[in-house]
Amino acid sequence: MINAIDTEAAVVVRLGTTIDAPIERVWSLHTDVAAWPSWQQDIATATAAGPLAPGETFHWTTFGLDIASTVHILEAPHRILWGGPAHGITGIHQWTFEERDGRTHVRTEESWDGDPVRADAENMRAALEQSLTTWLALLKKTAES
């Protein structure tokens, strides 16, 4: 079982933000995979067979890539870790949520590895950082509205 991002991967990006909303609202929004396309502009489709749980796989499409992500850890409402291979890239993505005075601090960490990543690590890092920056901004905007 995977229990953390791959800190030895070719690309690792860590970002965070504080959202002026209760942790339950942020967690619910973030883990409702089927609703992602309604607020996450870069996700075209997203489906999950049911509530997220360790061992469950959900499917989503972003930037023309079809991705199947398996949940490895789910500690509601504080931590979720998912990952899997997509088009030669092995991605592992962890999200943590911490409530502070009615606000929620969100931290995302993602590692990418594989031949396509190693062939162009700097551009892949830039693409991942931009994607996560957008995701956090949209999560914040949606949770605060």
mmCIF file of C-alpha atoms in Angstrom:
data_model
loop_
_atom_site.group_PDB
_atom_site.id
_atom_site.type_symbol
_atom_site.label_atom_id
_atom_site.label_comp_id
_atom_site.label_asym_id
_atom_site.label_seq_id
_atom_site.Cartn_x
_atom_site.Cartn_y
_atom_site.Cartn_z
ATOM 1 C CA MET A 1 0.000 0.000 0.000
ATOM 2 C CA ILE A 2 1.165 3.513 -0.799
ATOM 3 C CA ASN A 3 1.186 5.790 2.257
ATOM 4 C CA ALA A 4 2.888 8.979 1.012
ATOM 5 C CA ILE A 5 4.030 10.784 -2.115
ATOM 6 C CA ASP A 6 7.284 9.620 -3.695
ATOM 7 C CA THR A 7 9.820 12.148 -2.430
ATOM 8 C CA GLU A 8 12.436 10.634 -4.772
ATOM 9 C CA ALA A 9 10.286 11.178 -7.885
ATOM 10 C CA ALA A 10 11.522 13.333 -10.761
ATOM 11 C CA VAL A 11 8.919 16.000 -9.916
ATOM 12 C CA VAL A 12 7.483 16.897 -6.515
ATOM 13 C CA VAL A 13 5.265 19.939 -5.948
ATOM 14 C CA ARG A 14 3.940 21.145 -2.578
ATOM 15 C CA LEU A 15 1.459 24.015 -2.222
ATOM 16 C CA GLY A 16 -1.077 25.256 0.295
ATOM 17 C CA THR A 17 -3.772 27.815 0.961
ATOM 18 C CA THR A 18 -6.159 28.872 3.690
ATOM 19 C CA ILE A 19 -9.877 28.778 2.919
ATOM 20 C CA ASP A 20 -12.415 30.837 4.841
ATOM 21 C CA ALA A 21 -14.830 27.924 5.248
ATOM 22 C CA PRO A 22 -15.306 25.086 7.727
ATOM 23 C CA ILE A 23 -13.321 21.914 7.164
ATOM 24 C CA GLU A 24 -16.459 19.814 6.600
ATOM 25 C CA ARG A 25 -17.522 22.026 3.674
ATOM 26 C CA VAL A 26 -14.057 21.989 2.084
ATOM 27 C CA TRP A 27 -13.683 18.222 2.576
ATOM 28 C CA SER A 28 -17.132 17.492 1.150
ATOM 29 C CA LEU A 29 -16.509 19.652 -1.903
ATOM 30 C CA HIS A 30 -13.084 18.160 -2.503
ATOM 31 C CA THR A 31 -14.101 14.517 -2.139
ATOM 32 C CA ASP A 32 -17.291 14.723 -4.244
ATOM 33 C CA VAL A 33 -15.489 13.505 -7.364
ATOM 34 C CA ALA A 34 -18.590 13.498 -9.597
ATOM 35 C CA ALA A 35 -19.079 17.228 -8.921
ATOM 36 C CA TRP A 36 -15.501 18.243 -9.805
ATOM 37 C CA PRO A 37 -16.342 19.335 -13.381
ATOM 38 C CA SER A 38 -18.929 21.786 -12.016
ATOM 39 C CA TRP A 39 -16.272 23.899 -10.264
ATOM 40 C CA GLN A 40 -12.898 22.614 -11.471
ATOM 41 C CA GLN A 41 -12.456 24.104 -14.947
ATOM 42 C CA ASP A 42 -9.609 21.781 -15.969
ATOM 43 C CA ILE A 43 -11.584 18.573 -15.315
ATOM 44 C CA ALA A 44 -13.850 17.527 -18.195
ATOM 45 C CA THR A 45 -15.321 14.375 -16.620
ATOM 46 C CA ALA A 46 -15.131 12.647 -13.243
ATOM 47 C CA THR A 47 -16.891 9.555 -11.941
ATOM 48 C CA ALA A 48 -16.742 7.416 -8.828
ATOM 49 C CA ALA A 49 -18.753 4.260 -8.216
ATOM 50 C CA GLY A 50 -19.682 5.465 -4.735
ATOM 51 C CA PRO A 51 -18.214 7.254 -1.748
ATOM 52 C CA LEU A 52 -14.428 7.362 -1.786
ATOM 53 C CA ALA A 53 -12.746 4.696 0.331
ATOM 54 C CA PRO A 54 -9.333 3.020 0.430
ATOM 55 C CA GLY A 55 -8.992 0.637 -2.493
ATOM 56 C CA GLU A 56 -11.682 2.376 -4.564
ATOM 57 C CA THR A 57 -10.751 3.716 -7.986
ATOM 58 C CA PHE A 58 -12.271 6.811 -9.553
ATOM 59 C CA HIS A 59 -11.926 8.007 -13.147
ATOM 60 C CA TRP A 60 -11.431 11.513 -14.454
ATOM 61 C CA THR A 61 -10.298 13.398 -17.532
ATOM 62 C CA THR A 62 -8.092 16.471 -17.427
ATOM 63 C CA PHE A 63 -6.133 18.144 -20.225
ATOM 64 C CA GLY A 64 -7.213 15.307 -22.530
ATOM 65 C CA LEU A 65 -5.732 12.639 -20.259
ATOM 66 C CA ASP A 66 -7.933 9.815 -18.979
ATOM 67 C CA ILE A 67 -6.847 9.030 -15.434
ATOM 68 C CA ALA A 68 -7.785 6.199 -13.068
ATOM 69 C CA SER A 69 -6.835 7.089 -9.495
ATOM 70 C CA THR A 70 -6.959 4.646 -6.611
ATOM 71 C CA VAL A 71 -7.564 5.913 -3.090
ATOM 72 C CA HIS A 72 -4.819 4.606 -0.797
ATOM 73 C CA ILE A 73 -5.594 6.515 2.410
ATOM 74 C CA LEU A 74 -8.736 8.324 3.499
ATOM 75 C CA GLU A 75 -8.878 9.890 6.964
ATOM 76 C CA ALA A 76 -11.966 12.113 6.790
ATOM 77 C CA PRO A 77 -11.899 15.098 6.984
ATOM 78 C CA HIS A 78 -8.140 15.460 7.296
ATOM 79 C CA ARG A 79 -6.257 13.473 4.668
ATOM 80 C CA ILE A 80 -6.707 11.727 1.350
ATOM 81 C CA LEU A 81 -3.990 10.078 -0.736
ATOM 82 C CA TRP A 82 -4.637 8.765 -4.225
ATOM 83 C CA GLY A 83 -2.590 7.841 -7.232
ATOM 84 C CA GLY A 84 -1.962 5.678 -10.213
ATOM 85 C CA PRO A 85 -0.390 5.492 -13.639
ATOM 86 C CA ALA A 86 -1.552 7.626 -16.561
ATOM 87 C CA HIS A 87 0.135 7.751 -19.957
ATOM 88 C CA GLY A 88 3.521 6.646 -18.600
ATOM 89 C CA ILE A 89 3.372 8.937 -15.574
ATOM 90 C CA THR A 90 2.989 7.573 -12.062
ATOM 91 C CA GLY A 91 1.330 10.229 -9.957
ATOM 92 C CA ILE A 92 0.769 10.158 -6.206
ATOM 93 C CA HIS A 93 -1.325 12.958 -4.765
ATOM 94 C CA GLN A 94 -1.895 13.796 -1.110
ATOM 95 C CA TRP A 95 -4.268 16.403 0.277
ATOM 96 C CA THR A 96 -4.370 17.403 3.947
ATOM 97 C CA PHE A 97 -6.942 19.604 5.669
ATOM 98 C CA GLU A 98 -6.549 21.288 9.048
ATOM 99 C CA GLU A 99 -9.142 23.476 10.732
ATOM 100 C CA ARG A 100 -7.845 26.646 12.360
ATOM 101 C CA ASP A 101 -10.329 29.074 13.949
ATOM 102 C CA GLY A 102 -13.167 28.137 11.583
ATOM 103 C CA ARG A 103 -10.938 28.336 8.529
ATOM 104 C CA THR A 104 -9.371 25.406 6.704
ATOM 105 C CA HIS A 105 -5.697 25.145 5.818
ATOM 106 C CA VAL A 106 -5.316 22.934 2.744
ATOM 107 C CA ARG A 107 -2.005 21.444 1.684
ATOM 108 C CA THR A 108 -1.456 19.502 -1.518
ATOM 109 C CA GLU A 109 1.597 17.460 -2.376
ATOM 110 C CA GLU A 110 2.032 15.543 -5.590
ATOM 111 C CA SER A 111 4.834 13.482 -7.091
ATOM 112 C CA TRP A 112 5.206 12.509 -10.728
ATOM 113 C CA ASP A 113 7.653 9.988 -12.110
ATOM 114 C CA GLY A 114 8.124 7.922 -15.245
ATOM 115 C CA ASP A 115 9.879 8.255 -18.585
ATOM 116 C CA PRO A 116 7.823 11.230 -19.882
ATOM 117 C CA VAL A 117 8.524 13.139 -16.655
ATOM 118 C CA ARG A 118 12.235 12.367 -16.578
ATOM 119 C CA ALA A 119 12.557 13.395 -20.242
ATOM 120 C CA ASP A 120 11.262 16.914 -19.500
ATOM 121 C CA ALA A 121 11.231 17.388 -15.721
ATOM 122 C CA GLU A 122 11.252 21.198 -15.676
ATOM 123 C CA ASN A 123 8.278 21.589 -18.008
ATOM 124 C CA MET A 124 6.429 18.788 -16.214
ATOM 125 C CA ARG A 125 7.096 20.495 -12.861
ATOM 126 C CA ALA A 126 5.780 23.784 -14.244
ATOM 127 C CA ALA A 127 2.643 22.082 -15.604
ATOM 128 C CA LEU A 128 1.977 20.314 -12.310
ATOM 129 C CA GLU A 129 2.546 23.473 -10.274
ATOM 130 C CA GLN A 130 0.159 25.438 -12.503
ATOM 131 C CA SER A 131 -2.467 22.692 -12.279
ATOM 132 C CA LEU A 132 -2.288 22.510 -8.478
ATOM 133 C CA THR A 133 -2.284 26.312 -8.143
ATOM 134 C CA THR A 134 -5.470 26.474 -10.211
ATOM 135 C CA TRP A 135 -7.067 23.587 -8.288
ATOM 136 C CA LEU A 136 -6.399 25.265 -4.936
ATOM 137 C CA ALA A 137 -7.698 28.629 -6.178
ATOM 138 C CA LEU A 138 -10.889 27.054 -7.505
ATOM 139 C CA LEU A 139 -11.392 24.997 -4.341
ATOM 140 C CA LYS A 140 -11.007 28.187 -2.285
ATOM 141 C CA LYS A 141 -13.337 30.210 -4.521
ATOM 142 C CA THR A 142 -16.025 27.508 -4.542
ATOM 143 C CA ALA A 143 -15.860 26.731 -0.815
ATOM 144 C CA GLU A 144 -16.006 30.422 0.120
ATOM 145 C CA SER A 145 -18.966 31.248 -2.162
#
